[in-house]
Tab-separated table of C-alpha atoms in Angstrom:
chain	number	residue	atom	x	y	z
A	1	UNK	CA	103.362	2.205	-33.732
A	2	UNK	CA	102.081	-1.010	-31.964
A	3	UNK	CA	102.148	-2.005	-28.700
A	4	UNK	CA	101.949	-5.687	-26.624
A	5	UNK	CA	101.713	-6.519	-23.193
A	6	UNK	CA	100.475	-9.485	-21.215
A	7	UNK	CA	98.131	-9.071	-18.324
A	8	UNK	CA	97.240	-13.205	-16.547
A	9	UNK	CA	97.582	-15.021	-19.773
A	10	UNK	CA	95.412	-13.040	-21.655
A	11	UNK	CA	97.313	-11.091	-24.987
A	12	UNK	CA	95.893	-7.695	-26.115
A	13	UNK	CA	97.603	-6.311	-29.545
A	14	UNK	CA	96.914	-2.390	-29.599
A	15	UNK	CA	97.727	0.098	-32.424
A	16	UNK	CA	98.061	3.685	-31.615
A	17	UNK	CA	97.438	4.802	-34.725
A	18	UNK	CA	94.232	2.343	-35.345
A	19	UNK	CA	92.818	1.887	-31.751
A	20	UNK	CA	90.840	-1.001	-31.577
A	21	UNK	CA	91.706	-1.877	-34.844
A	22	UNK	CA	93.432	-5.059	-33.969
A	23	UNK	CA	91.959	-5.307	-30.694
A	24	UNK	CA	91.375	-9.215	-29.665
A	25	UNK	CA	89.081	-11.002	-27.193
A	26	UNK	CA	90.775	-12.202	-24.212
A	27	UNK	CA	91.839	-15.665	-25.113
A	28	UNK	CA	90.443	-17.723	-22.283
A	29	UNK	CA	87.110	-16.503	-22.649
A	30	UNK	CA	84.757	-18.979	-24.435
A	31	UNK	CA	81.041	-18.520	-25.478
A	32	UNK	CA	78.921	-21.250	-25.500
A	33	UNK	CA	75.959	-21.997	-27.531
A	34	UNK	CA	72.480	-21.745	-26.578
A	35	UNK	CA	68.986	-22.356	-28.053
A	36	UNK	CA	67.244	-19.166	-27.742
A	37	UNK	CA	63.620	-19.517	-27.532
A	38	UNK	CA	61.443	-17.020	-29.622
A	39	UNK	CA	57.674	-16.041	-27.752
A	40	UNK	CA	54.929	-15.280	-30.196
A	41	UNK	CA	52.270	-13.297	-28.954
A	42	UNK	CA	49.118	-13.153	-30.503
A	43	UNK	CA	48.734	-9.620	-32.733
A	44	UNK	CA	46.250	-7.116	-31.057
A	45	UNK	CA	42.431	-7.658	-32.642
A	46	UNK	CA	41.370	-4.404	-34.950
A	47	UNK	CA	39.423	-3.509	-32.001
A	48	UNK	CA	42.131	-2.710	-29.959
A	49	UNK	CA	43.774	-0.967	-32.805
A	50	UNK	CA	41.038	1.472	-33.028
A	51	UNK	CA	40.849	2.212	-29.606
A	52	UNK	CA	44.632	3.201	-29.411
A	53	UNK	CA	44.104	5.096	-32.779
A	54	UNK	CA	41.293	6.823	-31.507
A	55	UNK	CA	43.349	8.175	-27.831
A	56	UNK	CA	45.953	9.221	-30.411
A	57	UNK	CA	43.328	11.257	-32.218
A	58	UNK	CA	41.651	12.401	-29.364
A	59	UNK	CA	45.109	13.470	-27.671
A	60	UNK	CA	46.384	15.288	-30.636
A	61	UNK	CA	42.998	17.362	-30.821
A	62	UNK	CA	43.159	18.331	-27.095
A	63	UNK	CA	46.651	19.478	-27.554
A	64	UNK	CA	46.051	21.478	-30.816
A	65	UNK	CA	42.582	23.102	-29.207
A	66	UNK	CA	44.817	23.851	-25.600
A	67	UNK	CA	47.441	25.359	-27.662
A	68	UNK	CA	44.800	27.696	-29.633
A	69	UNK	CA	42.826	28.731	-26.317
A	70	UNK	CA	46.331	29.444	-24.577
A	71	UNK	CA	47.277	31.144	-28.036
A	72	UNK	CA	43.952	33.558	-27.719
A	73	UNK	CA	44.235	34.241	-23.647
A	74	UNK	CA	47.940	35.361	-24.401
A	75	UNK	CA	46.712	37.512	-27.075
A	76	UNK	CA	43.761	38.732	-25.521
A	77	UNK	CA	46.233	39.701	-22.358
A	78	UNK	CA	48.161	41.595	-24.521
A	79	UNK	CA	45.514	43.230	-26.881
A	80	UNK	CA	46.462	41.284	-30.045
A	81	UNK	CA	43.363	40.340	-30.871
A	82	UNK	CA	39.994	40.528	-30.201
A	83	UNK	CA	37.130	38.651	-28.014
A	84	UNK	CA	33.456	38.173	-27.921
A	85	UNK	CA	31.777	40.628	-25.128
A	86	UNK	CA	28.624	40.649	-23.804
A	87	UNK	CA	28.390	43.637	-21.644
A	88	UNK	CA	25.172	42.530	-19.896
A	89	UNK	CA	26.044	38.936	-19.022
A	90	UNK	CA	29.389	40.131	-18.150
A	91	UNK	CA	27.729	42.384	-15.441
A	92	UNK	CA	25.686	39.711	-14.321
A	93	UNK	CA	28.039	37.252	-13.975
A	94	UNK	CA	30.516	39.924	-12.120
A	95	UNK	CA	27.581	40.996	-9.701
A	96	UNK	CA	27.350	37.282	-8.845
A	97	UNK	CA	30.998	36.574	-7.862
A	98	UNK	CA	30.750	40.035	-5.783
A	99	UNK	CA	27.545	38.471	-4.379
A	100	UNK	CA	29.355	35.416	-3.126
A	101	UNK	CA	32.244	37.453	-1.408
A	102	UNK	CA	29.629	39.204	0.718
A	103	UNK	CA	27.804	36.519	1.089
A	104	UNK	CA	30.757	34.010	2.321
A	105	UNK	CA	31.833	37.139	4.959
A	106	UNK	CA	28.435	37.136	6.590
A	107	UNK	CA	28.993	33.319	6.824
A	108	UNK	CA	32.342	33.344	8.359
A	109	UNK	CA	31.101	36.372	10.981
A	110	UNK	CA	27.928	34.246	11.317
A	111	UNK	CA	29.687	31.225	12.614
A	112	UNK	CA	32.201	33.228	14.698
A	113	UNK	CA	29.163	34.373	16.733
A	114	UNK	CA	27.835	31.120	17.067
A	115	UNK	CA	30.776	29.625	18.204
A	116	UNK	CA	31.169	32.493	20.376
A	117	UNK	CA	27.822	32.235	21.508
A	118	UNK	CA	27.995	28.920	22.432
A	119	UNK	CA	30.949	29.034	24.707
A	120	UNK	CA	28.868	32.179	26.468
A	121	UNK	CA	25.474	29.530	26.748
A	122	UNK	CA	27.516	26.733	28.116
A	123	UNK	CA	29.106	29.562	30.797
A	124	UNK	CA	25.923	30.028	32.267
A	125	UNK	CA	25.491	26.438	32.485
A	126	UNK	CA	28.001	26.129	34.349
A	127	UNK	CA	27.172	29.219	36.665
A	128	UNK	CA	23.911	28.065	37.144
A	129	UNK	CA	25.164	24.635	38.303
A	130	UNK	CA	27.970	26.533	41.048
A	131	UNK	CA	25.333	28.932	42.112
A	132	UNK	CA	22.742	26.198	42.925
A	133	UNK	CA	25.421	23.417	44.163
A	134	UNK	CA	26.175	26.544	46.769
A	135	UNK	CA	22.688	26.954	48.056
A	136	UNK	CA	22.525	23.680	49.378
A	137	UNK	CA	25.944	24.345	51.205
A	138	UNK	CA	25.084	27.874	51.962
A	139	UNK	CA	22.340	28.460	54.029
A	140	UNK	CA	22.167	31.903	55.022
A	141	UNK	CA	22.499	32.942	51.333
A	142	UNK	CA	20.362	30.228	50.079
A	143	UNK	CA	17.931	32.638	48.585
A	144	UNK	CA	20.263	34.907	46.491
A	145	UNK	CA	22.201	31.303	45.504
A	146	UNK	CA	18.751	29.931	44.180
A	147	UNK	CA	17.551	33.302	42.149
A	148	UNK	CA	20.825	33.679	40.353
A	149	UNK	CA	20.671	29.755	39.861
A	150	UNK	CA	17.490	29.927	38.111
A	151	UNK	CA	18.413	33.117	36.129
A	152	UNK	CA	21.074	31.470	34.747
A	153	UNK	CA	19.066	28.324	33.879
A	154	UNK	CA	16.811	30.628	32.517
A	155	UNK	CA	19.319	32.360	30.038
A	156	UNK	CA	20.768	29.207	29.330
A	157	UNK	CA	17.559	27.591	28.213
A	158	UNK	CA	16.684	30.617	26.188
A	159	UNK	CA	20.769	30.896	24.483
A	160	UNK	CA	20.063	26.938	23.375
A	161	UNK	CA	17.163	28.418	21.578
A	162	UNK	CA	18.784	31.589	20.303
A	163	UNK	CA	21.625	29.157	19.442
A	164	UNK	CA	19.856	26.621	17.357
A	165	UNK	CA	18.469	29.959	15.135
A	166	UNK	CA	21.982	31.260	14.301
A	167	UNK	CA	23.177	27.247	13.476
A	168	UNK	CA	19.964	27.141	10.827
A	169	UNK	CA	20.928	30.657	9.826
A	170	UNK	CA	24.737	29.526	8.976
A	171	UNK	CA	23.195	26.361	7.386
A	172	UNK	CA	20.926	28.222	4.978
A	173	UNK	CA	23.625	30.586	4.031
A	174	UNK	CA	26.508	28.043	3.837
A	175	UNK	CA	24.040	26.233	1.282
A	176	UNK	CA	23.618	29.507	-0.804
A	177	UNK	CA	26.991	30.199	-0.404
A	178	UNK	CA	28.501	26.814	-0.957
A	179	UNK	CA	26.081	24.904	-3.094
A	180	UNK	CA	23.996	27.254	-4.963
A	181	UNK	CA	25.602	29.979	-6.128
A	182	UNK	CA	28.902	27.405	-6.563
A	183	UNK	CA	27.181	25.442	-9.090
A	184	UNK	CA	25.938	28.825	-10.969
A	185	UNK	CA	29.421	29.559	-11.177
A	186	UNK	CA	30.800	26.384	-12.330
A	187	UNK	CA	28.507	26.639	-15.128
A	188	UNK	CA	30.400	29.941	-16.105
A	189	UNK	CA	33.521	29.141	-15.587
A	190	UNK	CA	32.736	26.288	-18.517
A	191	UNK	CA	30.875	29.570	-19.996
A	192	UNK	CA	34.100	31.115	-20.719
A	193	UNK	CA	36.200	28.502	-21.001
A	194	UNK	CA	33.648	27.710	-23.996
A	195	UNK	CA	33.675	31.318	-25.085
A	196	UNK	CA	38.220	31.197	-25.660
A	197	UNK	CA	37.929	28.325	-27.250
A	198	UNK	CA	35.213	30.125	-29.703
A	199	UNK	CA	37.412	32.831	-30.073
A	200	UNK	CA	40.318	31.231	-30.924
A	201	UNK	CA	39.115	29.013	-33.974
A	202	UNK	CA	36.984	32.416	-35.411
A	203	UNK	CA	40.947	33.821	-35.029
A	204	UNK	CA	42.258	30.623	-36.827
A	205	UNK	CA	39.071	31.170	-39.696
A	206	UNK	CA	39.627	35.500	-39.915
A	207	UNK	CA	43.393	33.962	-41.012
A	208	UNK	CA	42.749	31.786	-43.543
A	209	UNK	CA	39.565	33.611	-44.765
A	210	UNK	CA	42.323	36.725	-45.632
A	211	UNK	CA	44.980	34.142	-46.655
A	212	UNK	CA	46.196	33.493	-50.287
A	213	UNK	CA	43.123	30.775	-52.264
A	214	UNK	CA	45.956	27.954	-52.292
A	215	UNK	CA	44.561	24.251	-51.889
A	216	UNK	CA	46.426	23.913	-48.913
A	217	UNK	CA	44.418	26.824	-46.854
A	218	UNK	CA	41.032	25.770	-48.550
A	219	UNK	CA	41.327	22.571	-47.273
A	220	UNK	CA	42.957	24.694	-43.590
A	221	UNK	CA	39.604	26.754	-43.846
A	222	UNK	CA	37.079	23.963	-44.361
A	223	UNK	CA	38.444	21.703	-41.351
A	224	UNK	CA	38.336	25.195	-39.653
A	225	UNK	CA	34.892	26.105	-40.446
A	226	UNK	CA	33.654	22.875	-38.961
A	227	UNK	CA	35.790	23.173	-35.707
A	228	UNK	CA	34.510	26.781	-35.435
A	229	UNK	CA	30.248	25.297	-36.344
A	230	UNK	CA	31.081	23.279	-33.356
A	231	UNK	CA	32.639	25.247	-31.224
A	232	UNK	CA	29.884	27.834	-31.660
A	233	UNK	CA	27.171	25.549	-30.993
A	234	UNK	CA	29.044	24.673	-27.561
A	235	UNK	CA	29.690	28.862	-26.548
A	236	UNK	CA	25.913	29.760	-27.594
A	237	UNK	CA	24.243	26.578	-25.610
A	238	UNK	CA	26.418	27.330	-22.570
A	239	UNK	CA	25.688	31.347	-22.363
A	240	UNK	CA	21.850	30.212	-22.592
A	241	UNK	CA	22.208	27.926	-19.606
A	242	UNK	CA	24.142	30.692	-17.572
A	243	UNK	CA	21.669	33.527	-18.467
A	244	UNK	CA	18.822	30.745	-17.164
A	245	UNK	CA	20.537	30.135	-13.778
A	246	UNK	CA	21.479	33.435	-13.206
A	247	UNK	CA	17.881	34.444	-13.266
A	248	UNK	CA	16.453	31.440	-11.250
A	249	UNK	CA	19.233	31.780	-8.378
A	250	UNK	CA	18.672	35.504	-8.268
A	251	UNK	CA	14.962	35.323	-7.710
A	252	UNK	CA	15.701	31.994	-5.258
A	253	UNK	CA	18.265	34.134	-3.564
A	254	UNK	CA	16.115	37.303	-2.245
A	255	UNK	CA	13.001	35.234	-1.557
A	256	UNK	CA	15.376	32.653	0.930
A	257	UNK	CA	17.541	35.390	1.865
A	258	UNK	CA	14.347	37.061	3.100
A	259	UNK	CA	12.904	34.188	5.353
A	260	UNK	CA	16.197	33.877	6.913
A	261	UNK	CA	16.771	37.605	8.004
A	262	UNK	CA	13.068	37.574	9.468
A	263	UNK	CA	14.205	34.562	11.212
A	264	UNK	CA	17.519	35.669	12.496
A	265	UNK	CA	16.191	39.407	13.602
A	266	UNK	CA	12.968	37.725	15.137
A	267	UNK	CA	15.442	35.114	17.117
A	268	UNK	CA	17.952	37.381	18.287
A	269	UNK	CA	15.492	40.162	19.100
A	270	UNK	CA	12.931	38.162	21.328
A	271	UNK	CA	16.480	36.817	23.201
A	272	UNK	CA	17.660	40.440	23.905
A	273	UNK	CA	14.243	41.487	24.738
A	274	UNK	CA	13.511	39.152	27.104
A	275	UNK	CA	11.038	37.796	25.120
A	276	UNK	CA	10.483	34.371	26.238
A	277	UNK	CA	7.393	33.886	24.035
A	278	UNK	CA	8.589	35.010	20.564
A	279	UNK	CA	11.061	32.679	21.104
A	280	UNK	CA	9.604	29.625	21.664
A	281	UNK	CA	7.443	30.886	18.729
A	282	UNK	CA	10.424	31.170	16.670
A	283	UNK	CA	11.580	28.141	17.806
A	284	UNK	CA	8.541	26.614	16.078
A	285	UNK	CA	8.770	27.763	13.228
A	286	UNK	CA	12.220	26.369	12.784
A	287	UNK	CA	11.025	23.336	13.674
A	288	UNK	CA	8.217	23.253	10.839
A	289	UNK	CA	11.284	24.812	8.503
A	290	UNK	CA	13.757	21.810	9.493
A	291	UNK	CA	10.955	19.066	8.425
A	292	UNK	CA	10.317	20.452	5.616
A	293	UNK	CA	13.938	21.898	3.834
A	294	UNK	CA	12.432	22.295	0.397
A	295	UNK	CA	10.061	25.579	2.283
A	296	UNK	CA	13.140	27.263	3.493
């Protein structure tokens, strides 16, 4: 069955039991030649041929090693298969992270007080100031105006020196906290990260070590012995390097960690105590400590 119709000039022919089979361009539409012009680009040197080869490579190994660490945590998670312990670096490296969290709560209350403190230091400034503005405009209590006056400028004077010991105190710790023991743990974080991938390709070499002596897994095995040499290498050098640090920032630890507290109980005695002297001393020997950060 066919069907025609006209629609502005233009005939269309349509078959409903071919559709489109005798379908016709519109007749009043005309195409008209044109030159096309062809660009040639220059083909990329070898150079740059190597280079893309090479990210290809280098992407395709990244994605196969992610895929066998992701493999071995899953595994690991579920107790699949099995991973390389060392119970004493493990205990080391877990006393360390339980070091920090101590360590980064006597910041935070460290630098509460000192803000705290400060606020209570510039108080009495401001005391001190009201008390002696009044004794000018007070005679009759001119005397009790100017004794509270100067006690205040005394407390004040001694609280900017109390105050400067608790800021070197959060300094020191902030750079233990922050800096020191930080970098200790990004080397073991690369530790372990080192220590999964190791893992996984021994996995991947147990496999083909128990699988059937076809060409096909010799050839698996060998690329997998290599990958595992490697890999190896990479786990032991890295567990060396954290077992150094973590003995160096130990010992570095207790013998700052020491100066400070003799510092911050010397400081915050002497203030309490009334102990004008011992602070200035103190005072002194922060002094020395700021010139010269590598003795602190």
């Amino acid at each position: 069955v066919e069907e025609e119709y006209q629609e502005d000039s233009v005939g269309h022919k349509r078959s409903y039991s071919n559709p489109g089979a005798d379908l016709r361009r519109p007749g009043s539409l005309h195409f008209s030649s044109a030159t096309s012009s062809i660009s040639l680009t220059t083909p990329g040197s070898p150079g740059e041929a190597l280079v893309k080869n090479n990210k290809l490579e280098n992407m395709k190994k990244w994605t196969i090693s992610t895929y066998k660490c992701s493999r071995q945590s899953l595994y690991e998670k579920l107790g699949k298969t099995s991973k390389t312990v060392d119970p004493e670096l493990d205990d080391q490296i877990e006393t360390l992270r339980d070091t920090q969290r101590k360590y980064s709560n006597i910041l935070r209350t460290a630098k509460a007080l000192s803000s705290h403190f400060y606020n209570m230091v510039q108080t009495q400034n401001s005391l001190g100031s009201c008390f002696s503005d009044l004794a000018h405009k007070s005679p009759e209590l001119q005397q009790e105006f100017l004794f509270n006056a100067e006690a205040q400028r005394n407390l004040t004077k001694n609280g900017q020196q109390l105050l400067a010991s608790l800021n070197f105190f959060v300094s020191s710790m902030n750079t233990i906290v922050n800096k020191t023991m930080e970098d200790s743990l990004l080397t073991v974080k690369q530790y372990e990260v080192a220590r999964v991938e190791y893992d996984a390709y021994r996995t991947d070499l147990e496999y083909y070590a128990a699988s059937r002596e076809t060409e096909a897994n010799q050839q698996k095995t060998a690329e997998t012995q290599i990958s595992f040499n490697n890999k190896k290498a990479e786990f032991e050098k890295l567990r060396s390097d954290v077992q150094i640090k973590l003995k160096f920032l130990d010992e570095n630890r207790v013998k700052v960690m020491a100066k400070q507290l003799l510092v911050f109980h010397t400081a915050v005695s002497a203030y309490f105590s009334g102990n004008q002297a011992a602070l200035g001393e103190n005072m002194e020997q922060l002094a020395g400590k700021m010139k010269s950060p590598a003795a602190s």
